[in-house]
Amino acid sequence: MKTIANPLRRNVAIIAHVDHGKTTLVDALLHQSGMFRANERVAERAMDNTDLERERGITILAKNTAVNYGDILINIVDTPGHADFGGEVERVLAMVDGVLLLVDASEGPLPQTRFVLRKALERRMTPIVVINKIDRPDARIQEVLNEVFDLFIDLDAVEEQLDFAILYTSARAGTATTSMDTPGVDLRPLFDAIVESVPPPRGDPAAPLQMLVANLDSSDYLGRIAIGRIFSGQVRIGDQISVCKLDGTFQDTRVTKLFAFEGLKRIDITAAAAGDIVCLAGIEDITIGETITDVEHRRAINPIAIDEPTVSMIFGVNTSPMAGRDGQYVTSRQIKDRLERELLGNVSIRVEPTDTPEQMKVLGRGELQLSILIEMMRREGFELQVSRPDIVTKDLNGKLMEPIEDLIIDVAEEFQGVVIAAVGMRRGTMTKMVNHGSGRVRLEFRIPARGLIGLRSQILTDTKGTGIINHLFAGWEPWHGAIASRATGALVADRAGGATAFAIWNLQERGEIFIEPTAPVYEGMIIGENARAADMDVNVTKEKKQTNMRSSGADEAVRLIPPRKRGLEQAIEWINDDELVEVTPHNIRIRKRILAANMRPKRNAEL
Ligand SMILES: Nc1nc2c(ncn2[C@@H]2O[C@H](COP(=O)(O)OP(=O)(O)OP(=O)(O)O)[C@@H](O)[C@H]2O)c(=O)[nH]1
Ligand SMILES: [Mg+2]
């Protein structure tokens, strides 16, 4: 057994299903460890510090922080709970010696709870189970704890892993207790549990240096910053080091900048040793999974294995007639470079060439992950066009296999029927139905991953925004057969120009309109959804003839139904294979792949 590297360190990750309160708990841990001055204003969910994270209220990237508890330094990694960002969890588990498994006291274990727990158990960790949100009026604490036990058993936890510590917390109130009989007053019981249950890091500080890079950051001043765990040895400013690259080569360099985490900051340090989580700046081209060693002993640590992507989309150069109007970066070269940069820090994304240099195939864990990437690119000034997401299939002894997901939908009882019908249409089969007696039911299905594309927005519409959908990759099965795509056709602009209120007013009885009067359109651009199955070419630039005027223009304007503008994600979910989403910094447009009406095969068969 390796020696304890540092008895005064603990390295722990917080893992859970989405929204179960990880980042809120980190806030409370930071506050109570005295990381902030009494009068310091700190944003809620301080670790969610990127624009997209703050806007959406979800964590996208795993992030490090560290707090002191007595004379112990606790490195904490906050992780995302959304399934699409599961790769982030996988790679940070290589950095830590223990995990806090948070479970919402009302929702109980959900698909991502299962995923992250499985990953932690596989790494032989014994999690600390944290039943969070015990303040919720609908908390069902004992039941949820039983469900957690069942989940451990279901995942083949070994005996000592079943001996997990249990804490009951309200991350929002900043309290924890080990027993529901004694209400918590602060987080001290949780800090104590971390110190007692998470093993101190092992590794020999006297051995040669080995540091595994598990995360990347960058700064304008310092360039690329490698974040990782030192498994053995020591590192000092000025040391000669070698990077064992993923391709098997070595890159020798010198340590110029070394940091440790302290609350939300990074502080300069001069040396670090086995057991520490630190940042090294100034190493060109370093990437996740590489090992930093001393120059005499270049021995790499096994790279982190990550689950394969399941969804792909084609990213292409914007070919619409409006291309280049508001983007700064529009060429295939620029898009390719940007995607290559993404690969460095985003371990669960892959990029493959297609048969044309104008298009790249981007693979990821889900639609959300890919649409977040597209959203980041457009905010940086990129223009591109993207296809409908496709799932990744594989060939097993000549048989076509497709990914299958476990799907869990929580809805009010009244919507149960529509939801079951909608999932059934997509070849989902119900496996379980639980009614907690609260007026909501939990429906469980198995469904081809294909069937999930667009399902979320449909369920949200069908349940008036109240349905909660979760899914998790369950395995590969032989192809389940065709799934009907969108049942409706598109209203397609038949010429370029500016949309008029008059034309929209005339068209809105045919279906739902996506654009506003005066919006510029081009031939082949989709301006609305046809209520029928066929596509329809329409003139949305038509001006009213004076002679036809029966009522005043103002009257008609009032009668325009406000357009249902599609955001990026809705647009991506909505399109069919013969359609594309055009993405620019200021616009999301939906278009036919083939713009010219006379070149475009007509989709007119009533389904
Ligand atoms: N009632 C109650 N609400 C809580 C508690 N902890 C967190 N929340 C709320 O739960 C929501 C989600 O909290 P987050 O901390 O963002 O959850 P998360 O696990 O970090 O979410 P992801 O990072 O997106 O997976 C927020 O609205 C919090 O205010 C708690 O103890 N009690
Ligand atoms: Mg979070």
XYZ file of C-alpha atoms and ligand atoms in Angstrom:
640
model
C 0.000 0.000 0.000
C 1.302 3.416 -0.837
C 2.165 5.833 1.953
C -0.027 8.743 2.955
C 1.240 11.707 1.016
C -0.118 14.386 3.276
C -2.324 13.780 6.327
C -3.536 17.393 6.189
C -5.150 17.180 2.748
C -8.497 15.931 1.528
C -9.497 15.844 -2.144
C -13.201 15.455 -2.712
C -15.661 15.882 -5.594
C -19.345 16.698 -5.257
C -21.483 14.591 -7.568
C -25.237 14.365 -8.101
C -28.085 14.535 -10.536
C -28.780 17.966 -12.027
C -30.113 20.611 -9.611
C -29.747 18.544 -6.463
C -27.750 21.389 -4.902
C -24.034 20.784 -5.489
C -23.018 24.332 -6.319
C -25.198 25.743 -3.546
C -23.457 23.438 -1.096
C -20.064 24.665 -2.297
C -21.223 28.253 -1.598
C -22.050 27.288 1.964
C -18.768 25.427 2.434
C -16.852 28.470 1.176
C -18.763 30.840 3.443
C -18.438 28.746 6.558
C -14.764 28.052 6.125
C -14.139 31.791 6.348
C -13.020 32.136 2.748
C -14.858 35.422 2.376
C -14.555 38.522 4.517
C -17.642 39.272 6.592
C -18.731 42.159 4.371
C -17.693 40.610 1.065
C -20.487 40.238 -1.445
C -20.337 36.908 -3.183
C -22.702 35.893 -5.945
C -25.057 33.002 -5.349
C -23.668 29.793 -6.871
C -20.306 31.488 -7.082
C -18.686 28.536 -8.834
C -21.048 28.845 -11.810
C -18.980 31.713 -13.137
C -19.358 31.508 -16.915
C -22.077 33.513 -18.690
C -23.925 30.456 -19.916
C -23.860 28.819 -16.499
C -25.289 31.901 -14.840
C -27.981 32.370 -17.488
C -29.133 28.793 -17.351
C -28.560 28.139 -13.681
C -26.681 24.927 -14.394
C -23.077 23.908 -14.009
C -21.418 23.044 -17.327
C -17.748 22.745 -16.404
C -16.242 21.018 -13.386
C -14.331 23.488 -11.245
C -11.903 23.385 -8.372
C -11.903 25.272 -5.147
C -10.258 24.708 -1.773
C -11.184 25.531 1.801
C -9.485 25.222 5.149
C -11.025 23.323 8.014
C -8.829 23.567 11.068
C -5.383 22.734 9.772
C -6.709 20.609 6.944
C -6.898 21.868 3.384
C -9.873 20.419 1.513
C -9.730 20.554 -2.282
C -13.292 20.459 -3.584
C -14.379 19.845 -7.168
C -17.880 20.960 -8.143
C -19.218 18.941 -11.064
C -22.141 19.345 -13.477
C -25.201 17.175 -12.912
C -26.631 17.234 -16.414
C -26.104 13.953 -18.243
C -24.625 15.650 -21.303
C -21.698 16.825 -19.199
C -21.024 13.443 -17.607
C -17.542 13.426 -19.155
C -16.609 16.241 -16.779
C -17.450 14.019 -13.831
C -15.510 11.076 -15.214
C -12.317 13.019 -15.557
C -12.410 14.790 -12.201
C -12.854 11.519 -10.359
C -9.226 10.837 -11.276
C -8.215 13.851 -9.180
C -9.948 13.029 -5.909
C -9.947 10.387 -3.184
C -13.594 10.616 -2.208
C -16.983 11.976 -3.246
C -20.033 13.557 -1.703
C -23.064 11.994 -3.384
C -25.891 14.501 -3.073
C -29.464 13.333 -3.393
C -32.472 15.631 -3.334
C -34.639 14.686 -0.334
C -37.779 14.868 -2.419
C -36.731 13.732 -5.901
C -34.569 10.876 -4.700
C -32.002 9.162 -6.920
C -32.455 10.005 -10.611
C -30.614 8.753 -13.715
C -27.520 10.872 -13.273
C -27.299 9.835 -9.601
C -26.927 6.313 -10.888
C -24.332 7.297 -13.469
C -22.078 9.247 -11.094
C -22.416 6.704 -8.291
C -21.460 3.905 -10.654
C -18.372 5.831 -11.721
C -17.374 6.455 -8.082
C -17.955 2.838 -7.046
C -15.911 1.626 -10.004
C -13.042 3.709 -8.709
C -13.446 1.915 -5.360
C -14.540 5.019 -3.515
C -16.921 4.960 -0.574
C -19.124 8.010 -1.053
C -20.459 10.171 1.708
C -24.198 10.225 1.061
C -25.688 13.669 1.523
C -29.472 13.859 1.565
C -29.933 17.518 0.611
C -32.893 19.901 0.618
C -34.332 18.353 3.792
C -36.105 21.697 4.254
C -38.375 20.955 1.298
C -41.969 20.575 2.417
C -42.287 17.509 0.199
C -39.088 15.891 1.488
C -39.382 12.111 1.962
C -36.118 11.578 3.721
C -36.333 7.981 4.932
C -37.772 6.760 1.646
C -35.059 8.500 -0.344
C -32.388 7.017 1.878
C -33.822 3.559 1.237
C -33.789 4.252 -2.490
C -30.128 5.241 -2.211
C -29.366 1.951 -0.436
C -31.163 0.040 -3.166
C -29.175 1.897 -5.777
C -25.875 0.951 -4.113
C -26.932 -2.686 -4.058
C -28.167 -2.538 -7.610
C -24.754 -1.206 -8.662
C -22.974 -4.071 -6.883
C -21.357 -1.970 -4.182
C -19.021 -4.054 -2.024
C -19.673 -4.383 1.679
C -17.456 -1.533 2.854
C -19.019 0.783 0.291
C -22.419 0.022 1.824
C -21.056 1.347 5.089
C -21.278 4.904 3.775
C -21.604 7.922 6.051
C -24.965 9.728 5.820
C -25.575 13.428 6.294
C -28.795 15.366 6.098
C -28.329 18.873 4.797
C -29.961 22.013 3.669
C -27.337 23.502 1.397
C -29.404 26.643 1.113
C -29.539 27.164 4.874
C -25.976 25.917 5.306
C -26.803 23.206 7.820
C -25.904 19.543 8.183
C -26.639 16.854 10.717
C -25.868 13.171 11.058
C -29.250 12.406 12.569
C -32.683 13.761 11.801
C -33.327 13.879 15.586
C -30.856 16.727 16.054
C -31.428 19.629 13.707
C -28.240 20.933 12.071
C -26.933 24.397 12.900
C -24.002 24.652 10.507
C -21.922 22.497 8.164
C -19.448 21.308 10.796
C -20.810 17.755 10.760
C -20.217 17.632 6.995
C -16.666 18.994 7.312
C -16.025 16.380 10.022
C -17.386 13.630 7.811
C -15.096 14.700 4.962
C -12.082 14.645 7.253
C -13.033 11.256 8.702
C -14.413 9.402 5.684
C -12.405 10.687 2.748
C -9.010 9.019 2.911
C -6.015 11.337 2.902
C -4.215 11.241 -0.453
C -1.731 8.457 -0.958
C 1.555 8.736 -2.821
C 5.231 9.133 -2.041
C 6.536 12.699 -2.012
C 10.082 11.337 -2.222
C 9.414 9.377 -5.428
C 9.823 10.830 -8.932
C 7.220 13.423 -9.974
C 3.977 12.289 -11.570
C 1.141 14.750 -12.044
C -1.962 13.857 -14.076
C -3.600 16.729 -15.944
C -7.365 16.462 -15.386
C -8.588 19.922 -16.314
C -7.547 22.948 -18.339
C -8.030 26.630 -17.972
C -6.529 29.589 -19.736
C -5.775 33.181 -19.035
C -4.818 36.091 -21.238
C -1.631 36.632 -19.276
C -0.548 33.088 -18.610
C -1.792 31.152 -21.594
C -2.848 27.622 -20.992
C -3.145 26.431 -17.415
C -2.989 22.726 -16.575
C -4.879 21.619 -13.482
C -4.103 18.269 -11.966
C -3.286 16.057 -9.098
C 0.248 15.233 -8.052
C 0.324 11.485 -7.455
C 3.942 11.267 -6.426
C 7.032 13.401 -5.986
C 7.323 17.146 -5.735
C 7.423 20.111 -8.032
C 9.087 23.478 -7.518
C 9.294 26.691 -9.506
C 12.287 26.442 -11.815
C 12.255 22.635 -12.002
C 12.956 20.891 -15.280
C 9.956 18.750 -16.123
C 8.787 16.567 -18.971
C 5.281 16.221 -20.354
C 4.362 12.686 -21.445
C 2.134 13.548 -24.380
C -0.862 11.504 -25.390
C 0.848 10.558 -28.655
C 3.729 8.949 -26.742
C 6.256 11.727 -27.265
C 7.880 13.846 -24.557
C 8.095 17.575 -24.233
C 10.695 18.995 -21.859
C 10.084 22.337 -20.241
C 10.551 24.309 -17.038
C 8.077 25.238 -14.297
C 7.549 28.977 -14.320
C 4.210 29.429 -12.585
C 2.620 27.269 -9.935
C -0.694 27.903 -8.191
C -2.886 26.339 -5.563
C -6.602 26.948 -5.046
C -7.900 29.093 -2.227
C -11.614 29.770 -2.234
C -12.493 31.348 -5.571
C -8.927 32.464 -6.152
C -5.687 30.931 -7.276
C -2.664 31.764 -5.201
C 0.997 31.646 -6.206
C 2.994 28.936 -4.528
C 6.624 27.934 -4.920
C 6.364 24.188 -4.370
C 3.821 21.371 -4.153
C 3.943 17.662 -3.452
C 2.113 14.365 -3.766
C -1.532 14.669 -2.742
C -1.861 18.277 -3.862
C -4.138 19.587 -6.604
C -2.343 22.424 -8.351
C -2.191 24.487 -11.532
C 0.837 24.843 -13.753
C 0.887 27.671 -16.265
C 2.941 28.258 -19.332
C 3.183 24.773 -20.806
C 2.312 25.067 -24.455
C -0.162 22.617 -25.964
C -0.612 20.556 -22.817
C -3.901 18.651 -22.768
C -6.068 16.611 -20.472
C -4.848 13.110 -19.747
C -1.164 13.932 -20.119
C 1.299 13.321 -17.295
C 3.890 15.765 -16.033
C 6.996 13.983 -14.764
C 10.556 14.805 -13.921
C 12.995 14.532 -16.800
C 14.720 11.381 -15.593
C 11.602 9.320 -15.048
C 9.168 9.852 -17.856
C 6.431 7.478 -16.822
C 2.872 8.347 -17.838
C -0.167 7.637 -15.699
C -2.877 5.720 -17.567
C -5.125 8.263 -19.244
C -8.666 8.649 -18.007
C -11.154 6.455 -19.849
C -14.264 8.330 -20.896
C -17.590 7.005 -22.186
C -18.073 7.382 -25.917
C -20.217 10.105 -27.516
C -23.751 9.118 -28.528
C -24.968 12.047 -30.625
C -23.512 13.748 -33.674
C -24.212 16.879 -35.673
C -22.702 18.315 -38.818
C -21.234 21.794 -38.346
C -20.731 23.560 -41.644
C -19.803 26.863 -43.162
C -22.840 29.118 -43.401
C -24.015 28.955 -47.015
C -27.148 31.062 -46.698
C -27.473 34.209 -48.827
C -27.127 36.169 -45.607
C -23.824 34.539 -44.660
C -21.153 36.858 -43.320
C -23.533 39.674 -42.405
C -22.998 39.579 -38.692
C -20.311 37.060 -37.925
C -16.600 37.699 -37.587
C -15.496 34.107 -38.125
C -17.117 32.405 -41.079
C -14.578 30.253 -42.893
C -14.147 26.495 -42.634
C -10.584 27.065 -41.415
C -11.812 29.236 -38.543
C -14.536 26.784 -37.579
C -12.106 23.879 -37.704
C -9.540 25.704 -35.549
C -12.222 26.575 -33.025
C -13.390 22.979 -32.808
C -9.840 21.789 -32.385
C -9.413 24.185 -29.496
C -12.597 22.817 -27.965
C -11.215 19.303 -28.064
C -8.374 20.283 -25.787
C -10.551 21.076 -22.811
C -13.665 19.099 -23.595
C -12.870 15.437 -23.189
C -16.222 14.045 -24.246
C -16.365 15.719 -27.654
C -14.909 14.289 -30.860
C -14.527 15.906 -34.249
C -14.355 13.903 -37.463
C -13.814 15.101 -41.017
C -16.557 14.596 -43.602
C -16.149 14.195 -47.339
C -16.031 17.959 -47.737
C -13.749 20.415 -45.959
C -16.721 22.760 -45.546
C -18.281 20.467 -42.956
C -17.158 18.739 -39.770
C -18.930 16.018 -37.855
C -19.030 16.859 -34.156
C -19.861 14.109 -31.697
C -20.945 14.577 -28.101
C -22.958 13.160 -25.250
C -26.206 14.882 -26.061
C -28.039 17.681 -27.807
C -27.532 20.062 -24.897
C -23.789 19.624 -24.893
C -23.610 20.316 -28.628
C -25.995 23.248 -28.511
C -24.004 24.808 -25.664
C -20.924 24.557 -27.860
C -22.779 26.196 -30.758
C -24.061 28.918 -28.434
C -20.540 29.626 -27.190
C -19.273 29.842 -30.754
C -21.928 32.305 -31.846
C -21.201 34.502 -28.861
C -17.565 34.516 -29.869
C -18.561 35.810 -33.314
C -18.876 32.624 -35.362
C -21.375 31.870 -38.071
C -22.212 28.312 -38.999
C -24.992 26.010 -40.090
C -25.847 22.829 -38.256
C -27.807 19.717 -39.076
C -30.379 17.789 -37.143
C -28.697 15.703 -34.415
C -28.155 12.092 -35.313
C -27.356 9.235 -33.007
C -24.220 7.181 -33.181
C -24.806 3.575 -34.252
C -22.441 0.677 -34.410
C -22.069 -2.561 -36.210
C -21.957 -5.768 -34.192
C -21.285 -8.875 -36.294
C -23.105 -7.352 -39.203
C -26.045 -6.214 -37.083
C -26.882 -2.543 -36.773
C -26.946 -1.568 -33.097
C -28.307 1.638 -31.635
C -28.037 3.273 -28.193
C -30.978 2.751 -25.869
C -31.777 5.024 -22.967
C -33.639 4.712 -19.717
C -36.099 7.564 -19.640
C -37.836 8.915 -16.560
C -40.590 11.483 -16.820
C -42.237 13.100 -13.819
C -45.599 14.670 -14.614
C -48.864 15.660 -13.029
C -51.357 12.788 -13.251
C -53.531 14.656 -15.714
C -50.741 14.590 -18.337
C -49.884 10.936 -17.920
C -51.907 9.936 -20.997
C -50.339 12.403 -23.458
C -46.862 11.605 -22.229
C -47.290 7.849 -22.620
C -48.680 8.395 -26.105
C -45.824 10.711 -27.096
C -43.163 8.299 -25.895
C -44.974 5.370 -27.510
C -44.882 7.158 -30.866
C -41.117 7.187 -30.524
C -40.868 3.475 -29.789
C -40.479 3.888 -26.054
C -41.852 1.099 -23.873
C -42.995 1.741 -20.334
C -41.121 -0.249 -17.702
C -42.467 1.205 -14.477
C -44.965 3.640 -13.123
C -44.798 5.029 -9.585
C -47.361 7.258 -7.958
C -46.087 8.898 -4.777
C -49.582 10.135 -4.019
C -48.554 13.766 -4.421
C -50.560 14.262 -7.605
C -47.501 13.551 -9.730
C -46.504 10.274 -11.291
C -43.107 8.977 -12.313
C -43.149 7.097 -15.603
C -40.161 5.017 -16.640
C -39.428 3.866 -20.166
C -36.782 2.318 -22.358
C -36.433 4.161 -25.610
C -34.011 4.344 -28.543
C -31.816 7.430 -28.098
C -33.166 8.615 -31.467
C -36.582 8.904 -29.927
C -35.304 11.466 -27.447
C -34.409 14.024 -30.076
C -37.055 16.695 -29.856
C -38.904 14.845 -27.115
C -38.043 17.359 -24.424
C -39.649 20.302 -26.169
C -42.663 18.214 -27.101
C -43.193 17.042 -23.522
C -42.736 20.558 -22.208
C -45.425 21.779 -24.593
C -47.719 18.853 -23.844
C -47.410 19.310 -20.071
C -47.520 23.115 -20.066
C -43.907 23.272 -18.977
C -44.318 21.101 -15.889
C -42.915 17.754 -17.047
C -39.447 16.818 -15.844
C -37.450 14.582 -18.164
C -34.319 12.644 -17.371
C -32.527 9.953 -19.288
C -29.447 7.832 -19.105
C -27.624 5.665 -21.598
C -28.614 2.060 -20.899
C -26.841 0.012 -23.550
C -26.892 -1.055 -27.190
C -29.715 -2.940 -28.844
C -30.470 -3.990 -32.403
C -32.062 -1.216 -34.458
C -35.668 -0.729 -33.410
C -37.028 0.383 -36.781
C -38.109 3.705 -38.158
C -39.352 6.470 -35.909
C -41.608 9.015 -37.545
C -40.034 12.446 -37.702
C -41.871 15.719 -37.289
C -45.401 15.256 -38.545
C -45.759 18.778 -39.849
C -44.335 20.497 -42.882
C -42.623 23.844 -43.169
C -43.765 27.167 -44.539
C -40.896 28.106 -46.819
C -40.189 31.567 -48.213
C -40.251 31.434 -52.003
C -38.273 34.629 -52.565
C -35.958 37.074 -50.881
C -37.158 40.295 -49.333
C -38.608 41.710 -46.176
C -41.534 39.965 -44.502
C -44.696 42.047 -44.386
C -47.344 42.160 -41.712
C -49.940 41.655 -44.411
C -48.372 38.434 -45.680
C -47.871 37.090 -42.180
C -51.454 37.911 -41.333
C -52.593 35.888 -44.326
C -50.307 32.974 -43.561
C -50.869 32.623 -39.863
C -54.022 30.567 -40.351
C -51.923 27.942 -42.151
C -49.697 27.310 -39.191
C -47.379 28.879 -36.731
C -45.164 31.749 -37.866
C -41.580 32.073 -36.603
C -40.673 35.548 -37.851
C -41.726 39.148 -37.347
C -42.798 41.683 -39.964
C -39.780 43.379 -41.631
C -37.557 40.362 -40.923
C -35.345 39.768 -43.951
C -35.977 36.409 -45.621
C -34.423 34.456 -48.465
C -35.687 31.781 -50.795
C -35.636 28.479 -48.958
C -35.761 30.018 -45.492
C -38.384 28.488 -43.235
C -40.679 31.116 -41.832
C -43.153 28.908 -40.025
C -44.564 25.491 -39.348
C -47.296 24.256 -41.659
C -50.216 22.688 -39.856
C -50.220 20.004 -42.567
C -47.583 17.429 -43.335
C -46.466 18.954 -46.626
C -44.011 21.782 -47.080
C -45.506 24.874 -48.652
C -43.676 27.582 -50.559
C -45.137 30.934 -49.630
C -44.585 34.568 -50.425
C -44.073 36.276 -47.112
C -43.024 39.561 -48.678
C -46.378 40.273 -50.303
C -47.603 43.836 -49.940
C -51.234 44.696 -49.493
C -52.930 46.082 -52.585
C -54.570 49.388 -51.780
C -57.771 48.370 -53.545
C -58.183 45.349 -51.315
C -58.177 47.422 -48.201
C -61.202 46.808 -46.053
C -59.940 47.610 -42.598
C -57.216 49.951 -41.465
C -53.621 48.694 -41.407
C -53.435 49.254 -37.685
C -56.315 46.849 -37.138
C -54.605 44.097 -39.018
C -51.313 44.614 -37.232
C -53.100 44.082 -33.957
C -54.376 40.742 -35.124
C -50.905 39.295 -35.743
C -50.189 36.422 -33.422
C -46.806 37.061 -31.788
C -44.263 34.842 -33.573
C -43.001 31.786 -31.759
C -39.344 32.501 -32.265
C -37.216 29.437 -31.993
C -34.191 29.565 -29.772
C -31.167 27.561 -30.799
C -32.172 24.409 -28.965
C -35.790 24.484 -30.132
C -34.636 25.057 -33.693
C -32.230 22.127 -33.549
C -34.906 19.866 -32.131
C -37.457 20.973 -34.670
C -35.632 20.490 -37.964
C -35.747 17.463 -40.226
C -32.918 15.888 -42.171
C -33.523 18.099 -45.204
C -33.316 21.243 -43.086
C -30.573 23.194 -41.345
C -30.247 25.764 -38.620
C -28.298 28.869 -39.593
C -26.539 30.283 -36.568
C -24.988 33.745 -36.452
C -24.127 35.998 -33.507
C -27.472 37.796 -33.757
C -29.785 35.417 -35.602
C -31.081 31.880 -35.569
C -32.733 31.020 -38.880
C -34.162 27.758 -40.061
C -33.785 26.850 -43.718
C -34.224 24.075 -46.209
C -30.949 22.375 -47.040
C -31.656 23.048 -50.724
C -32.700 26.656 -51.036
C -33.946 26.935 -54.608
C -37.565 25.810 -54.719
C -37.204 24.320 -58.217
C -34.250 22.156 -57.126
C -35.811 20.938 -53.915
C -37.579 17.570 -53.801
C -41.068 18.191 -52.495
C -42.090 16.651 -49.237
C -45.746 16.439 -49.919
C -46.890 12.963 -49.020
C -49.477 13.186 -46.289
C -48.079 10.979 -43.524
N -35.074 24.086 -0.708
C -33.800 23.911 -1.001
N -33.343 24.270 -2.203
C -32.034 24.075 -2.477
C -31.149 23.530 -1.534
N -29.921 23.434 -2.096
C -30.040 23.922 -3.356
N -31.307 24.314 -3.584
C -31.838 24.922 -4.812
O -31.757 23.969 -5.869
C -31.493 24.630 -7.110
C -30.303 23.997 -7.790
O -29.157 24.251 -7.026
P -27.685 24.137 -7.610
O -26.774 24.340 -6.457
O -27.498 24.979 -8.806
O -27.700 22.608 -8.073
P -26.529 21.828 -8.784
O -26.561 20.459 -8.234
O -25.246 22.563 -8.672
O -27.025 21.813 -10.294
P -26.138 21.433 -11.607
O -24.773 21.940 -11.369
O -26.770 22.086 -12.771
O -26.196 19.957 -11.716
C -31.281 26.103 -6.769
O -32.473 26.775 -7.029
C -30.968 26.081 -5.292
O -31.327 27.268 -4.641
C -31.665 23.188 -0.247
O -30.970 22.700 0.648
N -32.982 23.395 -0.046
Mg -23.984 23.118 -10.086
